[in-house]
Amino acid sequence: MIKLEDLSKLYRTDEVETVALNAVNIDIEAGEFVAVMGPSGCGKSTLLNIVGMLDSPSAGSYWFAGENVAGYGEAKLAEIRKHNIGFIFQSFNLIDELTVAENIELALLYHKIAAGDRRDRVGHIMEKVGISHRAKHKPSQLSGGQQQRVAVARAIVGDQKLILADEPTGNLDSAHGQEVMEMLQGLNGEGTTIVMVTHSPSHAEYAKRTINLFDGEVVTEDLRAAV
């Protein structure tokens, strides 16, 4: 599904050039659950932004579903992104003025889906992540774990093939963090490809493979033994 070939990302100012990623080569098959780890500033979030088509590489190739998207413009990237990729963020990124149901439905407004079908999808997804009883609540009325459940629901309501999770448990206590990880593991078991940035070794163990970055380069890859 994802193939990065000699992919690099440089950030330049008038006085300094920063190498965020340096000749990275990564293959991720459809249906994998991959954790990306490494110290702060090693390029994890830059990698996730490029895979999510929110940023573009400075050099190299990015093959997504057999298509080299590295040189595509923002309009074409946005079209591919909205049909294929869901995002889960550490800070939830919910809209305070909207209810739970409305926050989830927001992800469907850019698709050509009738209002009734949108409501049906939202209802089904809320049941799936165990948040239906909070459908009319605002984010401020929810716990952190509940807010992240809403964020997960928003990421998957459009049947996206790929979920990108950037520190999805970073703002949660251990119990709620485990709940979110079990949800992601369940989604992966149903066939969704997941790429997750994390600092937590215990949460990385939910993944089938861990990619370790250091100074913008892949230093090791660890395959988790089948259970």
PDB file of N, CA, C and O in Angstrom, residues 55-114:
ATOM      1  N   ASP A  55       2.050  16.977   3.693  1.00  0.00           N
ATOM      2  CA  ASP A  55       3.325  17.594   3.339  1.00  0.00           C
ATOM      3  C   ASP A  55       3.902  16.798   2.178  1.00  0.00           C
ATOM      4  O   ASP A  55       3.475  15.664   1.916  1.00  0.00           O
ATOM      5  N   SER A  56       4.846  17.366   1.480  1.00  0.00           N
ATOM      6  CA  SER A  56       5.451  16.707   0.322  1.00  0.00           C
ATOM      7  C   SER A  56       6.942  16.517   0.549  1.00  0.00           C
ATOM      8  O   SER A  56       7.588  17.355   1.197  1.00  0.00           O
ATOM      9  N   PRO A  57       7.513  15.445   0.022  1.00  0.00           N
ATOM     10  CA  PRO A  57       8.954  15.222   0.193  1.00  0.00           C
ATOM     11  C   PRO A  57       9.777  16.189  -0.653  1.00  0.00           C
ATOM     12  O   PRO A  57       9.300  16.716  -1.661  1.00  0.00           O
ATOM     13  N   SER A  58      11.008  16.412  -0.229  1.00  0.00           N
ATOM     14  CA  SER A  58      11.938  17.231  -1.006  1.00  0.00           C
ATOM     15  C   SER A  58      12.595  16.420  -2.106  1.00  0.00           C
ATOM     16  O   SER A  58      13.000  16.951  -3.144  1.00  0.00           O
ATOM     17  N   ALA A  59      12.728  15.116  -1.881  1.00  0.00           N
ATOM     18  CA  ALA A  59      13.338  14.220  -2.873  1.00  0.00           C
ATOM     19  C   ALA A  59      12.839  12.806  -2.612  1.00  0.00           C
ATOM     20  O   ALA A  59      12.348  12.486  -1.530  1.00  0.00           O
ATOM     21  N   GLY A  60      12.952  11.953  -3.627  1.00  0.00           N
ATOM     22  CA  GLY A  60      12.532  10.560  -3.494  1.00  0.00           C
ATOM     23  C   GLY A  60      11.116  10.328  -3.979  1.00  0.00           C
ATOM     24  O   GLY A  60      10.446  11.235  -4.474  1.00  0.00           O
ATOM     25  N   SER A  61      10.651   9.097  -3.806  1.00  0.00           N
ATOM     26  CA  SER A  61       9.333   8.680  -4.298  1.00  0.00           C
ATOM     27  C   SER A  61       8.444   8.240  -3.146  1.00  0.00           C
ATOM     28  O   SER A  61       8.919   7.671  -2.160  1.00  0.00           O
ATOM     29  N   TYR A  62       7.159   8.517  -3.293  1.00  0.00           N
ATOM     30  CA  TYR A  62       6.156   8.020  -2.363  1.00  0.00           C
ATOM     31  C   TYR A  62       5.072   7.344  -3.195  1.00  0.00           C
ATOM     32  O   TYR A  62       4.283   7.990  -3.876  1.00  0.00           O
ATOM     33  N   TRP A  63       5.051   6.019  -3.131  1.00  0.00           N
ATOM     34  CA  TRP A  63       4.049   5.232  -3.854  1.00  0.00           C
ATOM     35  C   TRP A  63       2.913   4.898  -2.904  1.00  0.00           C
ATOM     36  O   TRP A  63       3.120   4.299  -1.854  1.00  0.00           O
ATOM     37  N   PHE A  64       1.700   5.304  -3.291  1.00  0.00           N
ATOM     38  CA  PHE A  64       0.503   4.997  -2.512  1.00  0.00           C
ATOM     39  C   PHE A  64      -0.452   4.219  -3.402  1.00  0.00           C
ATOM     40  O   PHE A  64      -0.899   4.722  -4.434  1.00  0.00           O
ATOM     41  N   ALA A  65      -0.754   2.983  -3.001  1.00  0.00           N
ATOM     42  CA  ALA A  65      -1.643   2.115  -3.790  1.00  0.00           C
ATOM     43  C   ALA A  65      -1.187   2.048  -5.255  1.00  0.00           C
ATOM     44  O   ALA A  65      -2.012   2.116  -6.175  1.00  0.00           O
ATOM     45  N   GLY A  66       0.128   1.934  -5.457  1.00  0.00           N
ATOM     46  CA  GLY A  66       0.677   1.775  -6.798  1.00  0.00           C
ATOM     47  C   GLY A  66       0.854   3.045  -7.590  1.00  0.00           C
ATOM     48  O   GLY A  66       1.233   3.016  -8.759  1.00  0.00           O
ATOM     49  N   GLU A  67       0.628   4.204  -6.958  1.00  0.00           N
ATOM     50  CA  GLU A  67       0.682   5.492  -7.648  1.00  0.00           C
ATOM     51  C   GLU A  67       1.728   6.381  -6.983  1.00  0.00           C
ATOM     52  O   GLU A  67       1.694   6.570  -5.766  1.00  0.00           O
ATOM     53  N   ASN A  68       2.670   6.903  -7.761  1.00  0.00           N
ATOM     54  CA  ASN A  68       3.692   7.782  -7.203  1.00  0.00           C
ATOM     55  C   ASN A  68       3.098   9.182  -7.017  1.00  0.00           C
ATOM     56  O   ASN A  68       2.909   9.921  -7.981  1.00  0.00           O
ATOM     57  N   VAL A  69       2.824   9.522  -5.766  1.00  0.00           N
ATOM     58  CA  VAL A  69       2.131  10.779  -5.476  1.00  0.00           C
ATOM     59  C   VAL A  69       3.096  11.902  -5.067  1.00  0.00           C
ATOM     60  O   VAL A  69       2.662  13.005  -4.741  1.00  0.00           O
ATOM     61  N   ALA A  70       4.394  11.624  -5.087  1.00  0.00           N
ATOM     62  CA  ALA A  70       5.379  12.563  -4.534  1.00  0.00           C
ATOM     63  C   ALA A  70       5.321  13.939  -5.195  1.00  0.00           C
ATOM     64  O   ALA A  70       5.549  14.948  -4.543  1.00  0.00           O
ATOM     65  N   GLY A  71       5.009  13.982  -6.486  1.00  0.00           N
ATOM     66  CA  GLY A  71       5.016  15.263  -7.179  1.00  0.00           C
ATOM     67  C   GLY A  71       3.647  15.882  -7.388  1.00  0.00           C
ATOM     68  O   GLY A  71       3.518  16.908  -8.072  1.00  0.00           O
ATOM     69  N   TYR A  72       2.627  15.287  -6.790  1.00  0.00           N
ATOM     70  CA  TYR A  72       1.268  15.784  -7.005  1.00  0.00           C
ATOM     71  C   TYR A  72       1.034  17.125  -6.292  1.00  0.00           C
ATOM     72  O   TYR A  72       1.605  17.400  -5.239  1.00  0.00           O
ATOM     73  N   GLY A  73       0.151  17.934  -6.852  1.00  0.00           N
ATOM     74  CA  GLY A  73      -0.244  19.185  -6.230  1.00  0.00           C
ATOM     75  C   GLY A  73      -1.241  18.948  -5.119  1.00  0.00           C
ATOM     76  O   GLY A  73      -1.802  17.856  -4.970  1.00  0.00           O
ATOM     77  N   GLU A  74      -1.517  20.005  -4.342  1.00  0.00           N
ATOM     78  CA  GLU A  74      -2.367  19.887  -3.164  1.00  0.00           C
ATOM     79  C   GLU A  74      -3.786  19.426  -3.501  1.00  0.00           C
ATOM     80  O   GLU A  74      -4.372  18.621  -2.785  1.00  0.00           O
ATOM     81  N   ALA A  75      -4.356  19.903  -4.600  1.00  0.00           N
ATOM     82  CA  ALA A  75      -5.739  19.534  -4.937  1.00  0.00           C
ATOM     83  C   ALA A  75      -5.858  18.030  -5.183  1.00  0.00           C
ATOM     84  O   ALA A  75      -6.797  17.383  -4.695  1.00  0.00           O
ATOM     85  N   LYS A  76      -4.904  17.463  -5.909  1.00  0.00           N
ATOM     86  CA  LYS A  76      -4.955  16.032  -6.197  1.00  0.00           C
ATOM     87  C   LYS A  76      -4.661  15.210  -4.947  1.00  0.00           C
ATOM     88  O   LYS A  76      -5.287  14.174  -4.704  1.00  0.00           O
ATOM     89  N   LEU A  77      -3.706  15.675  -4.131  1.00  0.00           N
ATOM     90  CA  LEU A  77      -3.410  14.990  -2.872  1.00  0.00           C
ATOM     91  C   LEU A  77      -4.625  15.000  -1.954  1.00  0.00           C
ATOM     92  O   LEU A  77      -4.942  13.996  -1.310  1.00  0.00           O
ATOM     93  N   ALA A  78      -5.316  16.128  -1.895  1.00  0.00           N
ATOM     94  CA  ALA A  78      -6.504  16.244  -1.034  1.00  0.00           C
ATOM     95  C   ALA A  78      -7.591  15.272  -1.470  1.00  0.00           C
ATOM     96  O   ALA A  78      -8.285  14.676  -0.633  1.00  0.00           O
ATOM     97  N   GLU A  79      -7.738  15.095  -2.769  1.00  0.00           N
ATOM     98  CA  GLU A  79      -8.756  14.164  -3.282  1.00  0.00           C
ATOM     99  C   GLU A  79      -8.431  12.732  -2.892  1.00  0.00           C
ATOM    100  O   GLU A  79      -9.309  11.975  -2.456  1.00  0.00           O
ATOM    101  N   ILE A  80      -7.164  12.344  -3.030  1.00  0.00           N
ATOM    102  CA  ILE A  80      -6.752  10.991  -2.632  1.00  0.00           C
ATOM    103  C   ILE A  80      -6.901  10.819  -1.129  1.00  0.00           C
ATOM    104  O   ILE A  80      -7.405   9.806  -0.637  1.00  0.00           O
ATOM    105  N   ARG A  81      -6.480  11.837  -0.389  1.00  0.00           N
ATOM    106  CA  ARG A  81      -6.481  11.782   1.077  1.00  0.00           C
ATOM    107  C   ARG A  81      -7.889  11.586   1.628  1.00  0.00           C
ATOM    108  O   ARG A  81      -8.119  10.742   2.492  1.00  0.00           O
ATOM    109  N   LYS A  82      -8.858  12.342   1.128  1.00  0.00           N
ATOM    110  CA  LYS A  82     -10.193  12.299   1.735  1.00  0.00           C
ATOM    111  C   LYS A  82     -10.894  10.967   1.510  1.00  0.00           C
ATOM    112  O   LYS A  82     -11.767  10.586   2.293  1.00  0.00           O
ATOM    113  N   HIS A  83     -10.505  10.239   0.465  1.00  0.00           N
ATOM    114  CA  HIS A  83     -11.144   8.953   0.190  1.00  0.00           C
ATOM    115  C   HIS A  83     -10.398   7.768   0.809  1.00  0.00           C
ATOM    116  O   HIS A  83     -10.937   6.650   0.830  1.00  0.00           O
ATOM    117  N   ASN A  84      -9.192   7.989   1.295  1.00  0.00           N
ATOM    118  CA  ASN A  84      -8.370   6.854   1.709  1.00  0.00           C
ATOM    119  C   ASN A  84      -7.781   6.927   3.110  1.00  0.00           C
ATOM    120  O   ASN A  84      -7.430   5.887   3.667  1.00  0.00           O
ATOM    121  N   ILE A  85      -7.651   8.133   3.680  1.00  0.00           N
ATOM    122  CA  ILE A  85      -6.858   8.284   4.903  1.00  0.00           C
ATOM    123  C   ILE A  85      -7.665   8.962   6.000  1.00  0.00           C
ATOM    124  O   ILE A  85      -8.292   9.995   5.785  1.00  0.00           O
ATOM    125  N   GLY A  86      -7.627   8.369   7.190  1.00  0.00           N
ATOM    126  CA  GLY A  86      -8.207   8.980   8.385  1.00  0.00           C
ATOM    127  C   GLY A  86      -7.105   9.314   9.368  1.00  0.00           C
ATOM    128  O   GLY A  86      -6.086   8.617   9.436  1.00  0.00           O
ATOM    129  N   PHE A  87      -7.300  10.383  10.138  1.00  0.00           N
ATOM    130  CA  PHE A  87      -6.278  10.866  11.064  1.00  0.00           C
ATOM    131  C   PHE A  87      -6.786  10.845  12.502  1.00  0.00           C
ATOM    132  O   PHE A  87      -7.929  11.224  12.771  1.00  0.00           O
ATOM    133  N   ILE A  88      -5.908  10.434  13.418  1.00  0.00           N
ATOM    134  CA  ILE A  88      -6.189  10.498  14.852  1.00  0.00           C
ATOM    135  C   ILE A  88      -5.031  11.257  15.490  1.00  0.00           C
ATOM    136  O   ILE A  88      -3.864  10.875  15.317  1.00  0.00           O
ATOM    137  N   PHE A  89      -5.354  12.325  16.235  1.00  0.00           N
ATOM    138  CA  PHE A  89      -4.318  13.191  16.800  1.00  0.00           C
ATOM    139  C   PHE A  89      -4.290  13.084  18.317  1.00  0.00           C
ATOM    140  O   PHE A  89      -5.281  12.747  18.965  1.00  0.00           O
ATOM    141  N   GLN A  90      -3.143  13.409  18.891  1.00  0.00           N
ATOM    142  CA  GLN A  90      -2.980  13.407  20.344  1.00  0.00           C
ATOM    143  C   GLN A  90      -3.960  14.355  21.014  1.00  0.00           C
ATOM    144  O   GLN A  90      -4.515  14.065  22.073  1.00  0.00           O
ATOM    145  N   SER A  91      -4.203  15.504  20.381  1.00  0.00           N
ATOM    146  CA  SER A  91      -5.044  16.540  20.987  1.00  0.00           C
ATOM    147  C   SER A  91      -6.513  16.446  20.574  1.00  0.00           C
ATOM    148  O   SER A  91      -7.286  17.382  20.781  1.00  0.00           O
ATOM    149  N   PHE A  92      -6.903  15.315  19.959  1.00  0.00           N
ATOM    150  CA  PHE A  92      -8.290  15.015  19.584  1.00  0.00           C
ATOM    151  C   PHE A  92      -8.797  15.859  18.411  1.00  0.00           C
ATOM    152  O   PHE A  92      -9.448  15.353  17.515  1.00  0.00           O
ATOM    153  N   ASN A  93      -8.548  17.179  18.435  1.00  0.00           N
ATOM    154  CA  ASN A  93      -8.956  18.086  17.350  1.00  0.00           C
ATOM    155  C   ASN A  93     -10.454  18.040  17.066  1.00  0.00           C
ATOM    156  O   ASN A  93     -10.882  18.044  15.906  1.00  0.00           O
ATOM    157  N   LEU A  94     -11.248  18.014  18.124  1.00  0.00           N
ATOM    158  CA  LEU A  94     -12.699  18.083  17.975  1.00  0.00           C
ATOM    159  C   LEU A  94     -13.141  19.541  18.011  1.00  0.00           C
ATOM    160  O   LEU A  94     -12.457  20.399  18.563  1.00  0.00           O
ATOM    161  N   ILE A  95     -14.301  19.821  17.431  1.00  0.00           N
ATOM    162  CA  ILE A  95     -14.835  21.183  17.406  1.00  0.00           C
ATOM    163  C   ILE A  95     -15.787  21.350  18.580  1.00  0.00           C
ATOM    164  O   ILE A  95     -16.812  20.657  18.690  1.00  0.00           O
ATOM    165  N   ASP A  96     -15.441  22.263  19.482  1.00  0.00           N
ATOM    166  CA  ASP A  96     -16.164  22.413  20.751  1.00  0.00           C
ATOM    167  C   ASP A  96     -17.643  22.744  20.568  1.00  0.00           C
ATOM    168  O   ASP A  96     -18.473  22.354  21.378  1.00  0.00           O
ATOM    169  N   GLU A  97     -17.976  23.489  19.497  1.00  0.00           N
ATOM    170  CA  GLU A  97     -19.356  23.941  19.318  1.00  0.00           C
ATOM    171  C   GLU A  97     -20.268  22.847  18.762  1.00  0.00           C
ATOM    172  O   GLU A  97     -21.494  23.013  18.736  1.00  0.00           O
ATOM    173  N   LEU A  98     -19.704  21.747  18.292  1.00  0.00           N
ATOM    174  CA  LEU A  98     -20.490  20.672  17.692  1.00  0.00           C
ATOM    175  C   LEU A  98     -20.671  19.515  18.667  1.00  0.00           C
ATOM    176  O   LEU A  98     -19.834  19.278  19.528  1.00  0.00           O
ATOM    177  N   THR A  99     -21.777  18.795  18.509  1.00  0.00           N
ATOM    178  CA  THR A  99     -22.000  17.600  19.312  1.00  0.00           C
ATOM    179  C   THR A  99     -21.099  16.469  18.826  1.00  0.00           C
ATOM    180  O   THR A  99     -20.435  16.566  17.783  1.00  0.00           O
ATOM    181  N   VAL A 100     -21.098  15.385  19.583  1.00  0.00           N
ATOM    182  CA  VAL A 100     -20.341  14.190  19.184  1.00  0.00           C
ATOM    183  C   VAL A 100     -20.749  13.743  17.784  1.00  0.00           C
ATOM    184  O   VAL A 100     -19.896  13.524  16.913  1.00  0.00           O
ATOM    185  N   ALA A 101     -22.049  13.599  17.557  1.00  0.00           N
ATOM    186  CA  ALA A 101     -22.537  13.134  16.255  1.00  0.00           C
ATOM    187  C   ALA A 101     -22.132  14.092  15.141  1.00  0.00           C
ATOM    188  O   ALA A 101     -21.739  13.666  14.047  1.00  0.00           O
ATOM    189  N   GLU A 102     -22.224  15.388  15.411  1.00  0.00           N
ATOM    190  CA  GLU A 102     -21.882  16.380  14.392  1.00  0.00           C
ATOM    191  C   GLU A 102     -20.390  16.383  14.094  1.00  0.00           C
ATOM    192  O   GLU A 102     -19.984  16.565  12.941  1.00  0.00           O
ATOM    193  N   ASN A 103     -19.552  16.173  15.113  1.00  0.00           N
ATOM    194  CA  ASN A 103     -18.108  16.084  14.885  1.00  0.00           C
ATOM    195  C   ASN A 103     -17.760  14.909  13.977  1.00  0.00           C
ATOM    196  O   ASN A 103     -16.909  15.026  13.100  1.00  0.00           O
ATOM    197  N   ILE A 104     -18.437  13.801  14.194  1.00  0.00           N
ATOM    198  CA  ILE A 104     -18.169  12.616  13.374  1.00  0.00           C
ATOM    199  C   ILE A 104     -18.698  12.823  11.958  1.00  0.00           C
ATOM    200  O   ILE A 104     -18.021  12.498  10.969  1.00  0.00           O
ATOM    201  N   GLU A 105     -19.897  13.381  11.844  1.00  0.00           N
ATOM    202  CA  GLU A 105     -20.502  13.596  10.526  1.00  0.00           C
ATOM    203  C   GLU A 105     -19.685  14.563   9.671  1.00  0.00           C
ATOM    204  O   GLU A 105     -19.694  14.480   8.436  1.00  0.00           O
ATOM    205  N   LEU A 106     -18.963  15.458  10.320  1.00  0.00           N
ATOM    206  CA  LEU A 106     -18.155  16.439   9.607  1.00  0.00           C
ATOM    207  C   LEU A 106     -17.213  15.780   8.606  1.00  0.00           C
ATOM    208  O   LEU A 106     -16.961  16.309   7.523  1.00  0.00           O
ATOM    209  N   ALA A 107     -16.720  14.585   8.942  1.00  0.00           N
ATOM    210  CA  ALA A 107     -15.790  13.871   8.058  1.00  0.00           C
ATOM    211  C   ALA A 107     -16.456  13.394   6.771  1.00  0.00           C
ATOM    212  O   ALA A 107     -15.762  13.053   5.808  1.00  0.00           O
ATOM    213  N   LEU A 108     -17.799  13.387   6.742  1.00  0.00           N
ATOM    214  CA  LEU A 108     -18.523  12.896   5.566  1.00  0.00           C
ATOM    215  C   LEU A 108     -19.044  14.025   4.677  1.00  0.00           C
ATOM    216  O   LEU A 108     -19.547  13.763   3.587  1.00  0.00           O
ATOM    217  N   LEU A 109     -18.918  15.256   5.141  1.00  0.00           N
ATOM    218  CA  LEU A 109     -19.533  16.364   4.406  1.00  0.00           C
ATOM    219  C   LEU A 109     -18.861  16.629   3.063  1.00  0.00           C
ATOM    220  O   LEU A 109     -19.465  17.240   2.179  1.00  0.00           O
ATOM    221  N   TYR A 110     -17.611  16.192   2.909  1.00  0.00           N
ATOM    222  CA  TYR A 110     -16.917  16.405   1.644  1.00  0.00           C
ATOM    223  C   TYR A 110     -17.124  15.240   0.676  1.00  0.00           C
ATOM    224  O   TYR A 110     -16.574  15.237  -0.416  1.00  0.00           O
ATOM    225  N   HIS A 111     -17.904  14.270   1.095  1.00  0.00           N
ATOM    226  CA  HIS A 111     -18.246  13.145   0.231  1.00  0.00           C
ATOM    227  C   HIS A 111     -19.673  13.325  -0.295  1.00  0.00           C
ATOM    228  O   HIS A 111     -20.489  13.999   0.329  1.00  0.00           O
ATOM    229  N   LYS A 112     -19.957  12.728  -1.418  1.00  0.00           N
ATOM    230  CA  LYS A 112     -21.303  12.834  -1.997  1.00  0.00           C
ATOM    231  C   LYS A 112     -22.202  11.769  -1.369  1.00  0.00           C
ATOM    232  O   LYS A 112     -22.527  10.754  -1.979  1.00  0.00           O
ATOM    233  N   ILE A 113     -22.592  12.026  -0.118  1.00  0.00           N
ATOM    234  CA  ILE A 113     -23.413  11.077   0.638  1.00  0.00           C
ATOM    235  C   ILE A 113     -24.654  11.817   1.124  1.00  0.00           C
ATOM    236  O   ILE A 113     -24.556  12.898   1.721  1.00  0.00           O
ATOM    237  N   ALA A 114     -25.813  11.236   0.879  1.00  0.00           N
ATOM    238  CA  ALA A 114     -27.075  11.863   1.287  1.00  0.00           C
ATOM    239  C   ALA A 114     -27.145  11.993   2.805  1.00  0.00           C
ATOM    240  O   ALA A 114     -26.544  11.202   3.544  1.00  0.00           O
TER     241      ALA A 114
END
